[in-house]
Amino acid sequence: MLAYELHNEPDFAALTRVERPSPPLSPHDVRVRVRAVSLNYRDLNIARSMQRRPKGRPVVPASDGAGEVVEIGSAVSRLATGDRVAALFFPDWHDGELTAVYHTRALGGTCDGMLAEEVVLDERAWVRLPAHLSYEEGATLPCAGVTAWNALFESAGVGPGSTVLVQGTGGVSIFALQLAKAAGAQVVVTSKSDAKRARARQMGADHVIDYVATPKWGDDARAWTGGRGVDVVVEVGGPGTFDQSVAALRHAGTMSLLGVLTGLSGEVNTYGLFQKGLHVCGIYVGSGRMFEALNRALSTNTIHPVIDRVFGFDQVRAAYEHLASGTHFGKVVIRVS
Amino acid sequence: MLAYELHNEPDFAALTRVERPSPPLSPHDVRVRVRAVSLNYRDLNIARSMQRRPKGRPVVPASDGAGEVVEIGSAVSRLATGDRVAALFFPDWHDGELTAVYHTRALGGTCDGMLAEEVVLDERAWVRLPAHLSYEEGATLPCAGVTAWNALFESAGVGPGSTVLVQGTGGVSIFALQLAKAAGAQVVVTSKSDAKRARARQMGADHVIDYVATPKWGDDARAWTGGRGVDVVVEVGGPGTFDQSVAALRHAGTMSLLGVLTGLSGEVNTYGLFQKGLHVCGIYVGSGRMFEALNRALSTNTIHPVIDRVFGFDQVRAAYEHLASGTHFGKVVIRVS
Amino acid sequence: MLAYELHNEPDFAALTRVERPSPPLSPHDVRVRVRAVSLNYRDLNIARSMQRRPKGRPVVPASDGAGEVVEIGSAVSRLATGDRVAALFFPDWHDGELTAVYHTRALGGTCDGMLAEEVVLDERAWVRLPAHLSYEEGATLPCAGVTAWNALFESAGVGPGSTVLVQGTGGVSIFALQLAKAAGAQVVVTSKSDAKRARARQMGADHVIDYVATPKWGDDARAWTGGRGVDVVVEVGGPGTFDQSVAALRHAGTMSLLGVLTGLSGEVNTYGLFQKGLHVCGIYVGSGRMFEALNRALSTNTIHPVIDRVFGFDQVRAAYEHLASGTHFGKVVIRVS
Amino acid sequence: MLAYELHNEPDFAALTRVERPSPPLSPHDVRVRVRAVSLNYRDLNIARSMQRRPKGRPVVPASDGAGEVVEIGSAVSRLATGDRVAALFFPDWHDGELTAVYHTRALGGTCDGMLAEEVVLDERAWVRLPAHLSYEEGATLPCAGVTAWNALFESAGVGPGSTVLVQGTGGVSIFALQLAKAAGAQVVVTSKSDAKRARARQMGADHVIDYVATPKWGDDARAWTGGRGVDVVVEVGGPGTFDQSVAALRHAGTMSLLGVLTGLSGEVNTYGLFQKGLHVCGIYVGSGRMFEALNRALSTNTIHPVIDRVFGFDQVRAAYEHLASGTHFGKVVIRVS
């Protein structure tokens, strides 16, 4: 089968198409013909940084993919051939809280990922796709969709009448916009692009802020709520946006912290956190149970993930470059087969 | 001012219109001109049962009312004359869990209620009405609306993709239907009336069950979910419906228990509760904070309470009799002034 | 190897010693030489009731056992030979909430249990014993210990200054007494036996009640708390004790419901549940994560399970009869090898 | 009556003894003869920083005090003369989450505090002292004691077998040590002083770290837990200690953030927060309900607050200077009358 591997080259030139043998199948394993893969910001970092890859062997990149079950092991009871499935970002995290051991197997990072024609994983590492989604749409769920779910409904309790602020219009933020609107919440979106703000409006955003024109966008968001503050911020920026998120939040509100767009560390206002009695929840994707809850939410509300552009399996570097350009709105997808 | 009191007469004949002096106003008090009152099943019980009323003095009935602030005490800072408000069922329960002391002041039960032209309560016992609601609509919120909110969003975490079962089409159940749909959930409604089931469908119910034709409606509901079971049951029936609610629920699901329509006690399946690892949450209305959260939900989603019929202030007994007939769909309201 | 099976005989005569082949070992499996088994009330029910056993084949009884790892599969990474371990009651419930699928594999019920010289299970179905416990002590943990942990610390938040009521002096109740005292809580114990009440006192019970002399023991417990009520009741009786548990609890308190000693169903006071805003949590043992948390609690506080009596592997029926007699205080154990 | 006020002088010279009229008493008010006051780090900041005091009038400093009820208003039902009480840090925060409005009345900050012979507050702003505590001991509870309670048992779920790390040996940290031990947890204490570490050991600390000799004390703490990490850090340092706290914590652990000893903001590792899925809970004292829960914990476990030194009412500046010196272990108290 064909697959991409990250080889010892600078930047996206590391992405190398190779022929690999079909992986073997143990009794509890399920073999999936991958149909589509979607990219995340994390995939850019791993492609660019050799430190973040396993040592001594090339790794197949990309955590997020969907496909069709083509073979099942002798002990498999939960899936059948023909099932349409996506893989868990952490194949071993089925339920409960994050533990250190799950990090030892993360698709496209500490173990081989989805950018391949075939992937074999334990039956519990797969979840069925919602029936109304295509493979391209399903491929966007494992990281961005599950992260947005976790940020809104596991780490916080977003519901009707809640107010949620999302930063920008990347994959997680757009999922969060869609899910929060489906939950009956109000949503504030920040973006420096007129066109993206307009599109966010069309998707239901109740208030949009140009964060370049309004550097104190946190104060603006709080003022828009009548001074009370927003209930939840989906914090994808990290240290560079942290303090305005603190400013935006109501007392006892929740910052769902999941991104590094502005860096791994930086100066932040820790006093504000306790003066307001805030909760900061670090979010690293989520469990299989959360993925299934996300799928029920998407099905019940007929939500379609927003796909920015679909690339072919021979356009992988172009897909990475497009995501790196930051011009996208929603998800960047690669059709595999 | 005019008010109704419960006098020492059998049944609804106890409802007696009297002239009362205007209540005095302390520094933290707010005087409200009541415009509308809504009735709850509890009001029927209190009118019929002398044991449930305070001894030695007539009590003004009805917990739920809305009106206009006409005078504020010298120390009042949260409200102003002209504000449109409703009262808390428990005037002292502002936040946190239910405690015994809140029961010592429950409107229309252990202290005077809302069926009067004027009511004076501490400023913290009032919440502002959502701007899109009339007084008649606002009068339905304090007990039925807050109870439904508590049942879905405080005692359980209903959100997009959840499945909720509501029993019948009384006030709490219809609020629960509206709120659960606003939250992106699926809703199952039981009713023996073809017309009421059809109306529930129109309001968004995803599945309806005739509980007379299908006595094992719990099994039917579970089957409709594909065997998984519903996440939450809003249990208004009590012991007579309890076991089918257990049957309907998924493992680790929640029964929000709040009603006595079938009695105060009865034989129930306690084994099922722990075999399934269920949570039963007893719900007695809710706090001021919950009321404010409900109002944000109603405003954000432009939800209008369903009013079955509005009676005049001189038709109070007829209003009670209409509620007692069980033919209503939604709330029975009395216009006061 | 030797094992007991439940054969088609009335009552404890069903317990039959047989020779079985050593079970095979898959790559993720761990083979354990069982050293000790403890009995639970559930084991009596299963031995007595043919309906509760798998059809068409004899089942090895008993969920709770401890032993030594004697062989590991080729892919096992978490355990090594020589490790001292106990099995999970539900071998597939590692973390998160109870789901229906876990019930399809419950040791000594829907699948073979621990009353055998050797048991083979997936590596994740075993947890290491605390170092200070013997095998006999370790064998008491999987059902009774984990259930008590779940009742106090997962379904409720028992901590310093909490008040807990435990019913009787069976296995779960004595664990709950020990763990609640270790958590800095006050404990009320009910027992009809003077000797058992005295022993509970010695173990730290702050208040004891003779439930025969004081049939309204719930009122007595509430009075002992100064009228506030207890925070948590560990409800092992079921319907026959339910109403006094409701009476004992404070408003918004928690009943951890886990037993059927007085029946599978019965008449209970559902009104009291919502008048007090109570939480009833059905508890069916617990997950592997809970088991590990229990073990840390036992280790940190050097708690030794209370063993009533240890029987030999050739005294299995006598062990069952002793438990059935109800004269025990703490756990009944069988030494296997 | 005599009282201290913060006047327009540099540093602790601002502390000025004055004669004030006895405050008037409204119907719901309670007059307390203050017997003892304790100091917190916050009191030093307010004394030193004119920006943190109300404008245009001198404020009575200090949030924490205890005394005897000497007069009650006509409508008071919860307290009687002779009752031994302490005041809530936030007199209006009785239950539920922190809201912005509570900050508008904080004793010794936004409103007059306890360093006076008499204080009048609404009856709900007082809680009864545990019977086993002196007034000096009781005066240490409102800020330091309640904060420690909130950090361990409200924001986290510390129980038997948990591991807690506390920084240093100030008031909150010593309360946290005592309460965590009472809860059956293990405790790690950091201190640069040999004598203080030895004393922490005597009080039950399971592991102590010299943070000067071991700058990576977070790694040391995690190693001491066998690599798993601690469950909870009571973070009193702020930005300067934040990253080692992240290093110390287990995945999905909780940082209870409540201090500014190293500054109001600074560079921190936000990546670590989400890589580990951590929860950061900002803690600003706590509610009246939490205070009552603390008192039950202290009573049940006969815990006495650790008092470093008691000063006279004419030694107030010396008391402030002693706290500022950082040589204390536990609380600094002023006897008022």
CSV table of C-alpha atoms in Angstrom, one decimal, chain A residues 4-204:
chain,number,residue,atom,x,y,z
A,4,TYR,CA,3.4,9.1,3.5
A,5,GLU,CA,6.3,9.1,5.9
A,6,LEU,CA,8.2,12.0,7.5
A,7,HIS,CA,11.8,11.6,6.4
A,8,ASN,CA,14.9,13.4,7.4
A,9,GLU,CA,14.4,16.5,5.2
A,10,PRO,CA,13.8,20.1,6.2
A,11,ASP,CA,10.2,21.3,6.5
A,12,PHE,CA,7.4,19.9,4.4
A,13,ALA,CA,10.0,18.3,2.1
A,14,ALA,CA,10.0,15.7,4.9
A,15,LEU,CA,6.7,14.4,3.5
A,16,THR,CA,7.7,11.4,1.4
A,17,ARG,CA,5.4,9.0,-0.4
A,18,VAL,CA,6.5,5.3,0.0
A,19,GLU,CA,5.3,1.8,-0.6
A,20,ARG,CA,4.7,-0.1,2.6
A,21,PRO,CA,3.6,-3.7,3.2
A,22,SER,CA,0.0,-4.1,4.4
A,23,PRO,CA,0.1,-4.3,8.2
A,24,PRO,CA,-0.7,-7.7,9.8
A,25,LEU,CA,-4.0,-8.2,11.6
A,26,SER,CA,-4.3,-9.6,15.2
A,27,PRO,CA,-7.6,-11.1,16.6
A,28,HIS,CA,-8.9,-7.8,18.0
A,29,ASP,CA,-7.7,-5.7,15.0
A,30,VAL,CA,-9.7,-4.0,12.3
A,31,ARG,CA,-8.2,-3.1,8.9
A,32,VAL,CA,-9.5,0.2,7.3
A,33,ARG,CA,-9.1,1.4,3.8
A,34,VAL,CA,-8.5,5.1,4.4
A,35,ARG,CA,-10.6,7.4,2.2
A,36,ALA,CA,-9.8,10.8,3.5
A,37,VAL,CA,-7.4,12.6,6.0
A,38,SER,CA,-7.7,16.1,7.5
A,39,LEU,CA,-4.8,18.2,8.7
A,40,ASN,CA,-4.3,20.0,12.0
A,41,TYR,CA,-1.9,22.7,13.2
A,42,ARG,CA,-0.2,19.9,15.2
A,43,ASP,CA,0.6,18.2,11.9
A,44,LEU,CA,2.5,21.2,10.7
A,45,ASN,CA,4.6,21.3,13.9
A,46,ILE,CA,5.4,17.7,13.7
A,47,ALA,CA,6.4,17.9,10.0
A,48,ARG,CA,8.6,20.9,10.8
A,49,SER,CA,10.2,19.7,14.0
A,50,MET,CA,12.2,16.5,14.1
A,51,GLN,CA,12.2,16.5,17.9
A,52,ARG,CA,8.5,15.9,18.0
A,53,ARG,CA,8.8,12.6,16.0
A,54,PRO,CA,9.8,9.1,17.2
A,55,LYS,CA,13.5,8.6,16.9
A,56,GLY,CA,15.1,6.1,14.6
A,57,ARG,CA,12.2,5.3,12.3
A,58,PRO,CA,10.0,7.3,9.9
A,59,VAL,CA,6.5,7.9,11.1
A,60,VAL,CA,3.3,8.1,9.1
A,61,PRO,CA,1.9,11.6,9.7
A,62,ALA,CA,-1.6,12.9,10.4
A,63,SER,CA,-4.0,11.9,13.3
A,64,ASP,CA,-7.3,12.4,11.5
A,65,GLY,CA,-8.7,10.1,9.0
A,66,ALA,CA,-11.8,8.2,7.9
A,67,GLY,CA,-12.4,5.1,5.8
A,68,GLU,CA,-14.1,1.8,5.3
A,69,VAL,CA,-13.6,-1.4,7.3
A,70,VAL,CA,-12.2,-4.0,4.8
A,71,GLU,CA,-11.1,-6.8,7.2
A,72,ILE,CA,-11.7,-7.7,10.8
A,73,GLY,CA,-9.8,-10.0,13.2
A,74,SER,CA,-11.2,-13.2,14.5
A,75,ALA,CA,-12.3,-11.8,17.9
A,76,VAL,CA,-13.8,-8.5,16.7
A,77,SER,CA,-17.4,-8.0,17.8
A,78,ARG,CA,-18.1,-4.3,17.5
A,79,LEU,CA,-17.5,-3.7,13.8
A,80,ALA,CA,-18.1,-5.4,10.5
A,81,THR,CA,-16.6,-5.0,7.0
A,82,GLY,CA,-18.2,-2.1,5.2
A,83,ASP,CA,-18.6,0.0,8.3
A,84,ARG,CA,-17.6,3.6,7.8
A,85,VAL,CA,-15.3,4.7,10.6
A,86,ALA,CA,-12.8,7.2,11.9
A,87,ALA,CA,-9.9,6.5,14.3
A,88,LEU,CA,-9.3,7.9,17.8
A,89,PHE,CA,-6.5,10.4,18.1
A,90,PHE,CA,-5.3,8.4,21.1
A,91,PRO,CA,-6.2,4.8,20.2
A,92,ASP,CA,-6.1,3.7,23.9
A,93,TRP,CA,-8.2,6.5,25.4
A,94,HIS,CA,-11.6,5.1,25.6
A,95,ASP,CA,-13.2,6.8,28.6
A,96,GLY,CA,-12.3,8.7,31.7
A,97,GLU,CA,-9.6,11.4,32.2
A,98,LEU,CA,-6.4,11.8,30.2
A,99,THR,CA,-3.5,9.8,31.6
A,100,ALA,CA,0.2,9.8,30.7
A,101,VAL,CA,0.1,6.4,29.1
A,102,TYR,CA,-2.3,7.6,26.3
A,103,HIS,CA,0.4,9.9,25.1
A,104,THR,CA,2.6,7.0,24.3
A,105,ARG,CA,0.4,6.2,21.4
A,106,ALA,CA,-0.9,9.3,19.5
A,107,LEU,CA,-1.6,8.9,15.8
A,108,GLY,CA,0.8,10.7,13.6
A,109,GLY,CA,3.1,11.6,16.5
A,110,THR,CA,4.2,8.8,18.9
A,111,CYS,CA,2.9,6.1,16.5
A,112,ASP,CA,2.0,5.9,12.8
A,113,GLY,CA,-0.9,8.0,11.7
A,114,MET,CA,-3.5,8.0,9.0
A,115,LEU,CA,-1.8,9.3,5.8
A,116,ALA,CA,-1.8,5.8,4.3
A,117,GLU,CA,-4.0,3.7,2.2
A,118,GLU,CA,-4.5,1.2,5.0
A,119,VAL,CA,-4.5,1.4,8.7
A,120,VAL,CA,-4.8,-1.4,11.3
A,121,LEU,CA,-5.9,-0.6,14.8
A,122,ASP,CA,-7.7,-2.4,17.7
A,123,GLU,CA,-11.5,-2.5,17.2
A,124,ARG,CA,-11.9,-0.1,20.2
A,125,ALA,CA,-9.8,2.6,18.4
A,126,TRP,CA,-12.5,3.1,15.8
A,127,VAL,CA,-15.8,4.9,15.9
A,128,ARG,CA,-18.6,4.7,13.4
A,129,LEU,CA,-19.2,7.9,11.3
A,130,PRO,CA,-22.5,9.6,11.5
A,131,ALA,CA,-24.6,8.5,8.5
A,132,HIS,CA,-25.0,12.0,7.0
A,133,LEU,CA,-21.3,12.7,6.7
A,134,SER,CA,-19.0,11.9,3.7
A,135,TYR,CA,-15.6,10.4,4.3
A,136,GLU,CA,-14.1,13.9,3.8
A,137,GLU,CA,-16.3,15.3,6.5
A,138,GLY,CA,-15.7,12.4,8.8
A,139,ALA,CA,-12.0,12.8,8.5
A,140,THR,CA,-12.2,16.2,10.2
A,141,LEU,CA,-13.6,14.8,13.4
A,142,PRO,CA,-11.0,13.0,15.4
A,143,CYS,CA,-8.9,15.9,16.6
A,144,ALA,CA,-10.7,19.2,15.7
A,145,GLY,CA,-14.2,17.9,16.3
A,146,VAL,CA,-13.5,16.0,19.5
A,147,THR,CA,-11.4,18.9,20.9
A,148,ALA,CA,-14.2,21.3,20.3
A,149,TRP,CA,-16.7,18.9,22.0
A,150,ASN,CA,-14.4,18.5,25.0
A,151,ALA,CA,-13.9,22.3,25.3
A,152,LEU,CA,-17.6,23.0,25.4
A,153,PHE,CA,-19.4,20.1,26.9
A,154,GLU,CA,-16.9,18.1,29.0
A,155,SER,CA,-14.7,20.8,30.5
A,156,ALA,CA,-17.6,23.3,30.6
A,157,GLY,CA,-21.3,22.9,30.5
A,158,VAL,CA,-22.3,25.0,27.5
A,159,GLY,CA,-26.1,25.0,27.1
A,160,PRO,CA,-29.0,27.3,26.1
A,161,GLY,CA,-28.2,30.8,27.0
A,162,SER,CA,-24.5,30.3,27.6
A,163,THR,CA,-22.1,32.7,25.9
A,164,VAL,CA,-19.0,31.2,24.2
A,165,LEU,CA,-16.0,33.1,22.7
A,166,VAL,CA,-14.0,31.4,19.9
A,167,GLN,CA,-10.8,32.7,18.6
A,168,GLY,CA,-10.4,32.8,14.8
A,169,THR,CA,-11.8,30.5,12.2
A,170,GLY,CA,-9.6,27.5,12.3
A,171,GLY,CA,-10.9,23.9,12.5
A,172,VAL,CA,-11.5,23.8,16.3
A,173,SER,CA,-13.0,27.2,16.4
A,174,ILE,CA,-15.5,26.6,13.6
A,175,PHE,CA,-16.6,23.3,15.2
A,176,ALA,CA,-17.0,25.1,18.4
A,177,LEU,CA,-19.1,27.8,16.7
A,178,GLN,CA,-21.4,25.1,15.1
A,179,LEU,CA,-21.7,23.0,18.3
A,180,ALA,CA,-22.3,26.0,20.6
A,181,LYS,CA,-25.1,27.3,18.3
A,182,ALA,CA,-26.6,23.8,18.2
A,183,ALA,CA,-26.6,23.9,22.0
A,184,GLY,CA,-28.6,27.1,22.0
A,185,ALA,CA,-25.7,29.3,23.1
A,186,GLN,CA,-24.6,32.7,21.9
A,187,VAL,CA,-21.2,32.9,20.2
A,188,VAL,CA,-18.6,35.6,19.8
A,189,VAL,CA,-16.0,35.1,17.1
A,190,THR,CA,-12.7,37.1,16.7
A,191,SER,CA,-11.0,37.4,13.4
A,192,LYS,CA,-9.0,40.0,11.6
A,193,SER,CA,-10.5,39.2,8.2
A,194,ASP,CA,-13.6,41.0,7.1
A,195,ALA,CA,-14.6,38.1,4.9
A,196,LYS,CA,-14.1,35.5,7.7
A,197,ARG,CA,-16.1,37.6,10.2
A,198,ALA,CA,-18.9,37.9,7.6
A,199,ARG,CA,-18.9,34.1,7.1
A,200,ALA,CA,-18.9,33.5,10.8
A,201,ARG,CA,-22.0,35.8,11.0
A,202,GLN,CA,-23.7,33.7,8.3
A,203,MET,CA,-23.0,30.6,10.4
A,204,GLY,CA,-24.7,32.1,13.4
